[in-house]
Amino acid sequence: METQSLDSLEPSLKMVCGHDPLCPLGEDAYFVLEEKQAIGVANGVGGWAADGVDAGEYARELMVNASMVVHQQPDGVADLKIVLNEAFLNTKAKGSSTACIVMLSNDNILHSINVGDSGFMIFRANRLAYQSPVQQHYFNCPYQLGNSKGYDRPRSATKRREPVFPGDVIVVGTDGLLDNVFPAEIEDVLKRETLEGVNPMELAVIITNLARNNSQKRLELSRQGMGTRTTRGKPDDIMVVVAYIVRQNKNRLNSEVKE
């Protein structure tokens, strides 16, 4: 008889998520499925407004469809290519949108799929450990999903797999965040606001407000000719979801493997 302790195996991790519940979405959309360990954000492309199209409708429908497909996936299994492709095929609204979906699998790997300039960052010990790449055709023209001719398809999406560890903080956001907040600024927030523990919702509110304030402040500096090459400022809708990586609670007895 050989006895093997389950505690000797790699502990299973989970994401504890939070976002600003009072943040107006505008043209942005999102979903958070903590039971499926999945987060998605999307940013409807505002240029459609010139044609009288609600730029947020496509993004909202895309995220609703993505969340429905995630629900159909087995727990702990992340096939985000299927999720994005089916969500895209089921989205019929006029418009276009960027998209980023992340999902934590049973092997403690954060899977991601991204189209455009929405994305995510992983912070470890209050330092940036990873930032997803931006997809742009050219400056200020991100990849974007859309039903009309000339827009991108899910096959253009970038897929990534990144290991995560207990204590990691993941910040997922649309370009309203990424255009207005440098990773070093989020590092400062984490150093200041996590001394007594991590509250994902509080962090999401703080980071959202930081992005909003920066967008206005940096835009004003640019208007006054006082900006520098490191100054960014772009008034935009802002969507931020923060996830904290923790160990799963294990109230399990040791198992005996008989041979």
PDB file of N, CA and C in Angstrom, residues 88-189:
ATOM      1  N   PHE A  88     -17.994  35.495 -31.698  1.00  0.00           N
ATOM      2  CA  PHE A  88     -17.954  36.324 -32.906  1.00  0.00           C
ATOM      3  C   PHE A  88     -19.041  35.910 -33.895  1.00  0.00           C
ATOM      4  N   LEU A  89     -19.161  34.620 -34.137  1.00  0.00           N
ATOM      5  CA  LEU A  89     -20.153  34.140 -35.111  1.00  0.00           C
ATOM      6  C   LEU A  89     -21.582  34.438 -34.662  1.00  0.00           C
ATOM      7  N   ASN A  90     -21.802  34.494 -33.349  1.00  0.00           N
ATOM      8  CA  ASN A  90     -23.148  34.735 -32.832  1.00  0.00           C
ATOM      9  C   ASN A  90     -23.469  36.212 -32.642  1.00  0.00           C
ATOM     10  N   THR A  91     -22.508  37.091 -32.869  1.00  0.00           N
ATOM     11  CA  THR A  91     -22.725  38.530 -32.685  1.00  0.00           C
ATOM     12  C   THR A  91     -23.162  39.148 -34.007  1.00  0.00           C
ATOM     13  N   LYS A  92     -24.362  39.686 -34.021  1.00  0.00           N
ATOM     14  CA  LYS A  92     -24.954  40.189 -35.261  1.00  0.00           C
ATOM     15  C   LYS A  92     -25.073  41.711 -35.305  1.00  0.00           C
ATOM     16  N   ALA A  93     -24.794  42.387 -34.215  1.00  0.00           N
ATOM     17  CA  ALA A  93     -24.927  43.849 -34.181  1.00  0.00           C
ATOM     18  C   ALA A  93     -23.964  44.496 -35.171  1.00  0.00           C
ATOM     19  N   LYS A  94     -24.329  45.674 -35.609  1.00  0.00           N
ATOM     20  CA  LYS A  94     -23.445  46.436 -36.479  1.00  0.00           C
ATOM     21  C   LYS A  94     -22.374  47.103 -35.620  1.00  0.00           C
ATOM     22  N   GLY A  95     -21.168  47.148 -36.132  1.00  0.00           N
ATOM     23  CA  GLY A  95     -20.098  47.783 -35.381  1.00  0.00           C
ATOM     24  C   GLY A  95     -18.858  46.921 -35.362  1.00  0.00           C
ATOM     25  N   SER A  96     -17.931  47.270 -34.467  1.00  0.00           N
ATOM     26  CA  SER A  96     -16.702  46.501 -34.314  1.00  0.00           C
ATOM     27  C   SER A  96     -16.154  46.735 -32.915  1.00  0.00           C
ATOM     28  N   SER A  97     -15.236  45.875 -32.507  1.00  0.00           N
ATOM     29  CA  SER A  97     -14.784  45.934 -31.120  1.00  0.00           C
ATOM     30  C   SER A  97     -13.436  45.232 -30.952  1.00  0.00           C
ATOM     31  N   THR A  98     -12.636  45.739 -30.034  1.00  0.00           N
ATOM     32  CA  THR A  98     -11.499  44.972 -29.550  1.00  0.00           C
ATOM     33  C   THR A  98     -12.012  43.984 -28.502  1.00  0.00           C
ATOM     34  N   ALA A  99     -11.170  43.048 -28.094  1.00  0.00           N
ATOM     35  CA  ALA A  99     -11.603  42.069 -27.088  1.00  0.00           C
ATOM     36  C   ALA A  99     -10.386  41.443 -26.422  1.00  0.00           C
ATOM     37  N   CYS A 100     -10.519  41.173 -25.128  1.00  0.00           N
ATOM     38  CA  CYS A 100      -9.512  40.415 -24.396  1.00  0.00           C
ATOM     39  C   CYS A 100     -10.236  39.505 -23.409  1.00  0.00           C
ATOM     40  N   ILE A 101      -9.925  38.218 -23.450  1.00  0.00           N
ATOM     41  CA  ILE A 101     -10.515  37.238 -22.532  1.00  0.00           C
ATOM     42  C   ILE A 101      -9.381  36.486 -21.852  1.00  0.00           C
ATOM     43  N   VAL A 102      -9.465  36.352 -20.539  1.00  0.00           N
ATOM     44  CA  VAL A 102      -8.492  35.560 -19.791  1.00  0.00           C
ATOM     45  C   VAL A 102      -9.238  34.519 -18.978  1.00  0.00           C
ATOM     46  N   MET A 103      -8.586  33.368 -18.778  1.00  0.00           N
ATOM     47  CA  MET A 103      -9.219  32.277 -18.044  1.00  0.00           C
ATOM     48  C   MET A 103      -8.141  31.462 -17.344  1.00  0.00           C
ATOM     49  N   LEU A 104      -8.359  31.176 -16.063  1.00  0.00           N
ATOM     50  CA  LEU A 104      -7.414  30.382 -15.280  1.00  0.00           C
ATOM     51  C   LEU A 104      -7.798  28.913 -15.362  1.00  0.00           C
ATOM     52  N   SER A 105      -6.864  28.072 -15.812  1.00  0.00           N
ATOM     53  CA  SER A 105      -7.147  26.644 -15.969  1.00  0.00           C
ATOM     54  C   SER A 105      -6.679  25.866 -14.748  1.00  0.00           C
ATOM     55  N   ASN A 106      -7.022  24.590 -14.730  1.00  0.00           N
ATOM     56  CA  ASN A 106      -6.715  23.733 -13.584  1.00  0.00           C
ATOM     57  C   ASN A 106      -5.221  23.559 -13.334  1.00  0.00           C
ATOM     58  N   ASP A 107      -4.411  23.790 -14.361  1.00  0.00           N
ATOM     59  CA  ASP A 107      -2.967  23.628 -14.203  1.00  0.00           C
ATOM     60  C   ASP A 107      -2.276  24.920 -13.775  1.00  0.00           C
ATOM     61  N   ASN A 108      -3.072  25.884 -13.272  1.00  0.00           N
ATOM     62  CA  ASN A 108      -2.550  27.158 -12.763  1.00  0.00           C
ATOM     63  C   ASN A 108      -1.886  28.000 -13.852  1.00  0.00           C
ATOM     64  N   ILE A 109      -2.397  27.869 -15.066  1.00  0.00           N
ATOM     65  CA  ILE A 109      -1.933  28.673 -16.190  1.00  0.00           C
ATOM     66  C   ILE A 109      -3.036  29.664 -16.561  1.00  0.00           C
ATOM     67  N   LEU A 110      -2.646  30.928 -16.738  1.00  0.00           N
ATOM     68  CA  LEU A 110      -3.596  31.939 -17.198  1.00  0.00           C
ATOM     69  C   LEU A 110      -3.567  31.956 -18.721  1.00  0.00           C
ATOM     70  N   HIS A 111      -4.672  31.537 -19.321  1.00  0.00           N
ATOM     71  CA  HIS A 111      -4.812  31.539 -20.774  1.00  0.00           C
ATOM     72  C   HIS A 111      -5.443  32.862 -21.194  1.00  0.00           C
ATOM     73  N   SER A 112      -4.997  33.387 -22.312  1.00  0.00           N
ATOM     74  CA  SER A 112      -5.559  34.654 -22.781  1.00  0.00           C
ATOM     75  C   SER A 112      -5.693  34.627 -24.292  1.00  0.00           C
ATOM     76  N   ILE A 113      -6.650  35.410 -24.774  1.00  0.00           N
ATOM     77  CA  ILE A 113      -6.793  35.654 -26.205  1.00  0.00           C
ATOM     78  C   ILE A 113      -7.156  37.116 -26.367  1.00  0.00           C
ATOM     79  N   ASN A 114      -6.514  37.770 -27.339  1.00  0.00           N
ATOM     80  CA  ASN A 114      -6.637  39.218 -27.425  1.00  0.00           C
ATOM     81  C   ASN A 114      -6.718  39.671 -28.881  1.00  0.00           C
ATOM     82  N   VAL A 115      -7.612  40.602 -29.117  1.00  0.00           N
ATOM     83  CA  VAL A 115      -7.712  41.257 -30.418  1.00  0.00           C
ATOM     84  C   VAL A 115      -7.688  42.758 -30.178  1.00  0.00           C
ATOM     85  N   GLY A 116      -6.640  43.426 -30.631  1.00  0.00           N
ATOM     86  CA  GLY A 116      -6.593  44.876 -30.515  1.00  0.00           C
ATOM     87  C   GLY A 116      -5.834  45.384 -29.316  1.00  0.00           C
ATOM     88  N   ASP A 117      -6.294  46.515 -28.771  1.00  0.00           N
ATOM     89  CA  ASP A 117      -5.544  47.201 -27.723  1.00  0.00           C
ATOM     90  C   ASP A 117      -6.196  47.132 -26.343  1.00  0.00           C
ATOM     91  N   SER A 118      -7.166  46.262 -26.145  1.00  0.00           N
ATOM     92  CA  SER A 118      -7.512  45.871 -24.781  1.00  0.00           C
ATOM     93  C   SER A 118      -6.459  44.847 -24.351  1.00  0.00           C
ATOM     94  N   GLY A 119      -6.326  44.594 -23.052  1.00  0.00           N
ATOM     95  CA  GLY A 119      -5.293  43.657 -22.641  1.00  0.00           C
ATOM     96  C   GLY A 119      -5.246  43.480 -21.140  1.00  0.00           C
ATOM     97  N   PHE A 120      -4.122  42.924 -20.664  1.00  0.00           N
ATOM     98  CA  PHE A 120      -4.000  42.658 -19.234  1.00  0.00           C
ATOM     99  C   PHE A 120      -2.539  42.734 -18.807  1.00  0.00           C
ATOM    100  N   MET A 121      -2.346  42.902 -17.509  1.00  0.00           N
ATOM    101  CA  MET A 121      -1.021  42.920 -16.902  1.00  0.00           C
ATOM    102  C   MET A 121      -1.024  42.001 -15.687  1.00  0.00           C
ATOM    103  N   ILE A 122       0.101  41.334 -15.461  1.00  0.00           N
ATOM    104  CA  ILE A 122       0.290  40.511 -14.270  1.00  0.00           C
ATOM    105  C   ILE A 122       1.335  41.184 -13.390  1.00  0.00           C
ATOM    106  N   PHE A 123       0.984  41.418 -12.126  1.00  0.00           N
ATOM    107  CA  PHE A 123       1.916  42.011 -11.167  1.00  0.00           C
ATOM    108  C   PHE A 123       2.266  40.961 -10.120  1.00  0.00           C
ATOM    109  N   ARG A 124       3.557  40.849  -9.848  1.00  0.00           N
ATOM    110  CA  ARG A 124       4.057  39.862  -8.881  1.00  0.00           C
ATOM    111  C   ARG A 124       4.954  40.589  -7.884  1.00  0.00           C
ATOM    112  N   ALA A 125       4.614  40.479  -6.602  1.00  0.00           N
ATOM    113  CA  ALA A 125       5.353  41.214  -5.560  1.00  0.00           C
ATOM    114  C   ALA A 125       5.380  42.703  -5.883  1.00  0.00           C
ATOM    115  N   ASN A 126       4.233  43.208  -6.377  1.00  0.00           N
ATOM    116  CA  ASN A 126       4.031  44.625  -6.677  1.00  0.00           C
ATOM    117  C   ASN A 126       4.876  45.134  -7.831  1.00  0.00           C
ATOM    118  N   ARG A 127       5.372  44.235  -8.664  1.00  0.00           N
ATOM    119  CA  ARG A 127       6.135  44.623  -9.844  1.00  0.00           C
ATOM    120  C   ARG A 127       5.521  43.980 -11.078  1.00  0.00           C
ATOM    121  N   LEU A 128       5.585  44.704 -12.202  1.00  0.00           N
ATOM    122  CA  LEU A 128       5.048  44.157 -13.444  1.00  0.00           C
ATOM    123  C   LEU A 128       5.839  42.925 -13.855  1.00  0.00           C
ATOM    124  N   ALA A 129       5.131  41.804 -14.034  1.00  0.00           N
ATOM    125  CA  ALA A 129       5.766  40.562 -14.465  1.00  0.00           C
ATOM    126  C   ALA A 129       5.460  40.246 -15.925  1.00  0.00           C
ATOM    127  N   TYR A 130       4.324  40.730 -16.415  1.00  0.00           N
ATOM    128  CA  TYR A 130       3.952  40.453 -17.797  1.00  0.00           C
ATOM    129  C   TYR A 130       2.905  41.462 -18.244  1.00  0.00           C
ATOM    130  N   GLN A 131       3.002  41.902 -19.507  1.00  0.00           N
ATOM    131  CA  GLN A 131       1.974  42.743 -20.117  1.00  0.00           C
ATOM    132  C   GLN A 131       1.668  42.209 -21.505  1.00  0.00           C
ATOM    133  N   SER A 132       0.396  42.029 -21.807  1.00  0.00           N
ATOM    134  CA  SER A 132       0.004  41.487 -23.103  1.00  0.00           C
ATOM    135  C   SER A 132       0.344  42.482 -24.212  1.00  0.00           C
ATOM    136  N   PRO A 133       0.746  41.977 -25.377  1.00  0.00           N
ATOM    137  CA  PRO A 133       1.097  42.870 -26.491  1.00  0.00           C
ATOM    138  C   PRO A 133      -0.138  43.486 -27.132  1.00  0.00           C
ATOM    139  N   VAL A 134       0.035  44.675 -27.666  1.00  0.00           N
ATOM    140  CA  VAL A 134      -1.035  45.380 -28.384  1.00  0.00           C
ATOM    141  C   VAL A 134      -0.986  44.971 -29.849  1.00  0.00           C
ATOM    142  N   GLN A 135      -2.156  44.783 -30.435  1.00  0.00           N
ATOM    143  CA  GLN A 135      -2.261  44.497 -31.863  1.00  0.00           C
ATOM    144  C   GLN A 135      -2.750  45.751 -32.591  1.00  0.00           C
ATOM    145  N   GLN A 136      -1.915  46.291 -33.467  1.00  0.00           N
ATOM    146  CA  GLN A 136      -2.302  47.460 -34.251  1.00  0.00           C
ATOM    147  C   GLN A 136      -1.924  47.257 -35.714  1.00  0.00           C
ATOM    148  N   HIS A 137      -2.822  47.661 -36.601  1.00  0.00           N
ATOM    149  CA  HIS A 137      -2.473  47.683 -38.020  1.00  0.00           C
ATOM    150  C   HIS A 137      -1.518  48.829 -38.292  1.00  0.00           C
ATOM    151  N   TYR A 138      -1.777  49.949 -37.657  1.00  0.00           N
ATOM    152  CA  TYR A 138      -0.899  51.112 -37.675  1.00  0.00           C
ATOM    153  C   TYR A 138      -1.319  52.004 -36.516  1.00  0.00           C
ATOM    154  N   PHE A 139      -0.621  53.111 -36.301  1.00  0.00           N
ATOM    155  CA  PHE A 139      -0.879  53.938 -35.128  1.00  0.00           C
ATOM    156  C   PHE A 139      -2.358  54.317 -35.015  1.00  0.00           C
ATOM    157  N   ASN A 140      -2.911  54.077 -33.824  1.00  0.00           N
ATOM    158  CA  ASN A 140      -4.295  54.423 -33.497  1.00  0.00           C
ATOM    159  C   ASN A 140      -5.318  53.649 -34.326  1.00  0.00           C
ATOM    160  N   CYS A 141      -4.897  52.530 -34.896  1.00  0.00           N
ATOM    161  CA  CYS A 141      -5.838  51.649 -35.608  1.00  0.00           C
ATOM    162  C   CYS A 141      -5.631  50.227 -35.112  1.00  0.00           C
ATOM    163  N   PRO A 142      -6.263  49.881 -33.971  1.00  0.00           N
ATOM    164  CA  PRO A 142      -6.081  48.537 -33.418  1.00  0.00           C
ATOM    165  C   PRO A 142      -6.823  47.490 -34.232  1.00  0.00           C
ATOM    166  N   TYR A 143      -6.386  46.233 -34.110  1.00  0.00           N
ATOM    167  CA  TYR A 143      -7.182  45.138 -34.630  1.00  0.00           C
ATOM    168  C   TYR A 143      -8.562  45.215 -33.983  1.00  0.00           C
ATOM    169  N   GLN A 144      -9.588  44.864 -34.729  1.00  0.00           N
ATOM    170  CA  GLN A 144     -10.949  44.895 -34.192  1.00  0.00           C
ATOM    171  C   GLN A 144     -11.828  43.884 -34.917  1.00  0.00           C
ATOM    172  N   LEU A 145     -12.643  43.200 -34.129  1.00  0.00           N
ATOM    173  CA  LEU A 145     -13.582  42.246 -34.690  1.00  0.00           C
ATOM    174  C   LEU A 145     -14.791  42.982 -35.233  1.00  0.00           C
ATOM    175  N   GLY A 146     -15.299  42.542 -36.364  1.00  0.00           N
ATOM    176  CA  GLY A 146     -16.497  43.145 -36.928  1.00  0.00           C
ATOM    177  C   GLY A 146     -17.043  42.288 -38.053  1.00  0.00           C
ATOM    178  N   ASN A 147     -18.342  42.427 -38.288  1.00  0.00           N
ATOM    179  CA  ASN A 147     -18.989  41.627 -39.329  1.00  0.00           C
ATOM    180  C   ASN A 147     -18.800  42.203 -40.720  1.00  0.00           C
ATOM    181  N   SER A 148     -18.500  43.480 -40.796  1.00  0.00           N
ATOM    182  CA  SER A 148     -18.384  44.131 -42.098  1.00  0.00           C
ATOM    183  C   SER A 148     -17.076  43.743 -42.781  1.00  0.00           C
ATOM    184  N   LYS A 149     -17.043  43.880 -44.071  1.00  0.00           N
ATOM    185  CA  LYS A 149     -15.855  43.563 -44.857  1.00  0.00           C
ATOM    186  C   LYS A 149     -14.696  44.464 -44.435  1.00  0.00           C
ATOM    187  N   GLY A 150     -13.524  43.862 -44.322  1.00  0.00           N
ATOM    188  CA  GLY A 150     -12.339  44.632 -43.977  1.00  0.00           C
ATOM    189  C   GLY A 150     -11.961  44.587 -42.515  1.00  0.00           C
ATOM    190  N   TYR A 151     -12.845  44.035 -41.674  1.00  0.00           N
ATOM    191  CA  TYR A 151     -12.524  43.944 -40.247  1.00  0.00           C
ATOM    192  C   TYR A 151     -11.885  42.589 -39.928  1.00  0.00           C
ATOM    193  N   ASP A 152     -11.260  42.524 -38.776  1.00  0.00           N
ATOM    194  CA  ASP A 152     -10.510  41.324 -38.393  1.00  0.00           C
ATOM    195  C   ASP A 152     -11.442  40.195 -37.970  1.00  0.00           C
ATOM    196  N   ARG A 153     -10.893  39.008 -37.995  1.00  0.00           N
ATOM    197  CA  ARG A 153     -11.596  37.794 -37.592  1.00  0.00           C
ATOM    198  C   ARG A 153     -10.852  37.152 -36.425  1.00  0.00           C
ATOM    199  N   PRO A 154     -11.495  36.239 -35.703  1.00  0.00           N
ATOM    200  CA  PRO A 154     -10.829  35.613 -34.548  1.00  0.00           C
ATOM    201  C   PRO A 154      -9.502  34.942 -34.874  1.00  0.00           C
ATOM    202  N   ARG A 155      -9.302  34.521 -36.108  1.00  0.00           N
ATOM    203  CA  ARG A 155      -8.030  33.876 -36.458  1.00  0.00           C
ATOM    204  C   ARG A 155      -6.850  34.836 -36.322  1.00  0.00           C
ATOM    205  N   SER A 156      -7.125  36.133 -36.280  1.00  0.00           N
ATOM    206  CA  SER A 156      -6.050  37.120 -36.109  1.00  0.00           C
ATOM    207  C   SER A 156      -5.678  37.340 -34.648  1.00  0.00           C
ATOM    208  N   ALA A 157      -6.422  36.722 -33.746  1.00  0.00           N
ATOM    209  CA  ALA A 157      -6.203  36.959 -32.318  1.00  0.00           C
ATOM    210  C   ALA A 157      -4.857  36.393 -31.858  1.00  0.00           C
ATOM    211  N   THR A 158      -4.314  37.012 -30.824  1.00  0.00           N
ATOM    212  CA  THR A 158      -3.083  36.550 -30.191  1.00  0.00           C
ATOM    213  C   THR A 158      -3.434  35.715 -28.962  1.00  0.00           C
ATOM    214  N   LYS A 159      -2.879  34.505 -28.891  1.00  0.00           N
ATOM    215  CA  LYS A 159      -3.088  33.633 -27.734  1.00  0.00           C
ATOM    216  C   LYS A 159      -1.808  33.577 -26.912  1.00  0.00           C
ATOM    217  N   ARG A 160      -1.994  33.550 -25.588  1.00  0.00           N
ATOM    218  CA  ARG A 160      -0.856  33.460 -24.686  1.00  0.00           C
ATOM    219  C   ARG A 160      -1.179  32.501 -23.543  1.00  0.00           C
ATOM    220  N   ARG A 161      -0.130  31.942 -22.941  1.00  0.00           N
ATOM    221  CA  ARG A 161      -0.250  31.114 -21.736  1.00  0.00           C
ATOM    222  C   ARG A 161       0.816  31.600 -20.766  1.00  0.00           C
ATOM    223  N   GLU A 162       0.398  32.045 -19.577  1.00  0.00           N
ATOM    224  CA  GLU A 162       1.334  32.557 -18.594  1.00  0.00           C
ATOM    225  C   GLU A 162       1.080  31.886 -17.247  1.00  0.00           C
ATOM    226  N   PRO A 163       2.106  31.334 -16.609  1.00  0.00           N
ATOM    227  CA  PRO A 163       1.920  30.769 -15.262  1.00  0.00           C
ATOM    228  C   PRO A 163       1.639  31.874 -14.252  1.00  0.00           C
ATOM    229  N   VAL A 164       0.805  31.582 -13.278  1.00  0.00           N
ATOM    230  CA  VAL A 164       0.537  32.540 -12.197  1.00  0.00           C
ATOM    231  C   VAL A 164       0.802  31.861 -10.858  1.00  0.00           C
ATOM    232  N   PHE A 165       0.979  32.690  -9.831  1.00  0.00           N
ATOM    233  CA  PHE A 165       1.370  32.193  -8.526  1.00  0.00           C
ATOM    234  C   PHE A 165       0.566  32.904  -7.441  1.00  0.00           C
ATOM    235  N   PRO A 166       0.425  32.278  -6.277  1.00  0.00           N
ATOM    236  CA  PRO A 166      -0.319  32.934  -5.198  1.00  0.00           C
ATOM    237  C   PRO A 166       0.234  34.334  -4.914  1.00  0.00           C
ATOM    238  N   GLY A 167      -0.678  35.285  -4.780  1.00  0.00           N
ATOM    239  CA  GLY A 167      -0.283  36.664  -4.534  1.00  0.00           C
ATOM    240  C   GLY A 167      -0.212  37.526  -5.769  1.00  0.00           C
ATOM    241  N   ASP A 168      -0.250  36.920  -6.956  1.00  0.00           N
ATOM    242  CA  ASP A 168      -0.247  37.713  -8.186  1.00  0.00           C
ATOM    243  C   ASP A 168      -1.522  38.546  -8.279  1.00  0.00           C
ATOM    244  N   VAL A 169      -1.391  39.728  -8.852  1.00  0.00           N
ATOM    245  CA  VAL A 169      -2.535  40.595  -9.139  1.00  0.00           C
ATOM    246  C   VAL A 169      -2.613  40.785 -10.648  1.00  0.00           C
ATOM    247  N   ILE A 170      -3.774  40.482 -11.212  1.00  0.00           N
ATOM    248  CA  ILE A 170      -3.990  40.613 -12.654  1.00  0.00           C
ATOM    249  C   ILE A 170      -4.930  41.794 -12.891  1.00  0.00           C
ATOM    250  N   VAL A 171      -4.527  42.694 -13.756  1.00  0.00           N
ATOM    251  CA  VAL A 171      -5.347  43.853 -14.102  1.00  0.00           C
ATOM    252  C   VAL A 171      -5.730  43.732 -15.570  1.00  0.00           C
ATOM    253  N   VAL A 172      -7.024  43.576 -15.830  1.00  0.00           N
ATOM    254  CA  VAL A 172      -7.549  43.439 -17.185  1.00  0.00           C
ATOM    255  C   VAL A 172      -8.283  44.732 -17.527  1.00  0.00           C
ATOM    256  N   GLY A 173      -8.036  45.279 -18.711  1.00  0.00           N
ATOM    257  CA  GLY A 173      -8.687  46.549 -19.027  1.00  0.00           C
ATOM    258  C   GLY A 173      -8.771  46.834 -20.506  1.00  0.00           C
ATOM    259  N   THR A 174      -9.623  47.784 -20.839  1.00  0.00           N
ATOM    260  CA  THR A 174      -9.719  48.293 -22.198  1.00  0.00           C
ATOM    261  C   THR A 174      -8.658  49.377 -22.391  1.00  0.00           C
ATOM    262  N   ASP A 175      -8.610  49.935 -23.601  1.00  0.00           N
ATOM    263  CA  ASP A 175      -7.571  50.931 -23.878  1.00  0.00           C
ATOM    264  C   ASP A 175      -7.772  52.210 -23.073  1.00  0.00           C
ATOM    265  N   GLY A 176      -8.954  52.418 -22.514  1.00  0.00           N
ATOM    266  CA  GLY A 176      -9.144  53.563 -21.623  1.00  0.00           C
ATOM    267  C   GLY A 176      -8.251  53.482 -20.404  1.00  0.00           C
ATOM    268  N   LEU A 177      -7.922  52.267 -19.984  1.00  0.00           N
ATOM    269  CA  LEU A 177      -6.928  52.071 -18.929  1.00  0.00           C
ATOM    270  C   LEU A 177      -5.518  52.138 -19.498  1.00  0.00           C
ATOM    271  N   LEU A 178      -5.257  51.332 -20.528  1.00  0.00           N
ATOM    272  CA  LEU A 178      -3.892  51.136 -20.995  1.00  0.00           C
ATOM    273  C   LEU A 178      -3.305  52.373 -21.665  1.00  0.00           C
ATOM    274  N   ASP A 179      -4.153  53.253 -22.209  1.00  0.00           N
ATOM    275  CA  ASP A 179      -3.659  54.489 -22.808  1.00  0.00           C
ATOM    276  C   ASP A 179      -3.356  55.562 -21.769  1.00  0.00           C
ATOM    277  N   ASN A 180      -3.843  55.381 -20.561  1.00  0.00           N
ATOM    278  CA  ASN A 180      -3.763  56.464 -19.582  1.00  0.00           C
ATOM    279  C   ASN A 180      -3.006  56.134 -18.302  1.00  0.00           C
ATOM    280  N   VAL A 181      -2.630  54.888 -18.123  1.00  0.00           N
ATOM    281  CA  VAL A 181      -1.932  54.500 -16.898  1.00  0.00           C
ATOM    282  C   VAL A 181      -0.708  53.665 -17.262  1.00  0.00           C
ATOM    283  N   PHE A 182       0.451  54.101 -16.802  1.00  0.00           N
ATOM    284  CA  PHE A 182       1.672  53.330 -16.991  1.00  0.00           C
ATOM    285  C   PHE A 182       1.741  52.215 -15.953  1.00  0.00           C
ATOM    286  N   PRO A 183       2.369  51.077 -16.285  1.00  0.00           N
ATOM    287  CA  PRO A 183       2.511  50.005 -15.291  1.00  0.00           C
ATOM    288  C   PRO A 183       3.140  50.469 -13.986  1.00  0.00           C
ATOM    289  N   ALA A 184       4.096  51.397 -14.061  1.00  0.00           N
ATOM    290  CA  ALA A 184       4.742  51.884 -12.837  1.00  0.00           C
ATOM    291  C   ALA A 184       3.750  52.565 -11.908  1.00  0.00           C
ATOM    292  N   GLU A 185       2.728  53.194 -12.475  1.00  0.00           N
ATOM    293  CA  GLU A 185       1.712  53.838 -11.642  1.00  0.00           C
ATOM    294  C   GLU A 185       0.870  52.794 -10.906  1.00  0.00           C
ATOM    295  N   ILE A 186       0.578  51.685 -11.581  1.00  0.00           N
ATOM    296  CA  ILE A 186      -0.156  50.601 -10.913  1.00  0.00           C
ATOM    297  C   ILE A 186       0.729  49.962  -9.843  1.00  0.00           C
ATOM    298  N   GLU A 187       2.014  49.829 -10.110  1.00  0.00           N
ATOM    299  CA  GLU A 187       2.933  49.324  -9.084  1.00  0.00           C
ATOM    300  C   GLU A 187       2.866  50.185  -7.830  1.00  0.00           C
ATOM    301  N   ASP A 188       2.829  51.508  -8.010  1.00  0.00           N
ATOM    302  CA  ASP A 188       2.740  52.411  -6.856  1.00  0.00           C
ATOM    303  C   ASP A 188       1.436  52.202  -6.091  1.00  0.00           C
ATOM    304  N   VAL A 189       0.337  52.014  -6.839  1.00  0.00           N
ATOM    305  CA  VAL A 189      -0.953  51.756  -6.191  1.00  0.00           C
ATOM    306  C   VAL A 189      -0.878  50.474  -5.362  1.00  0.00           C
TER     307      VAL A 189
END
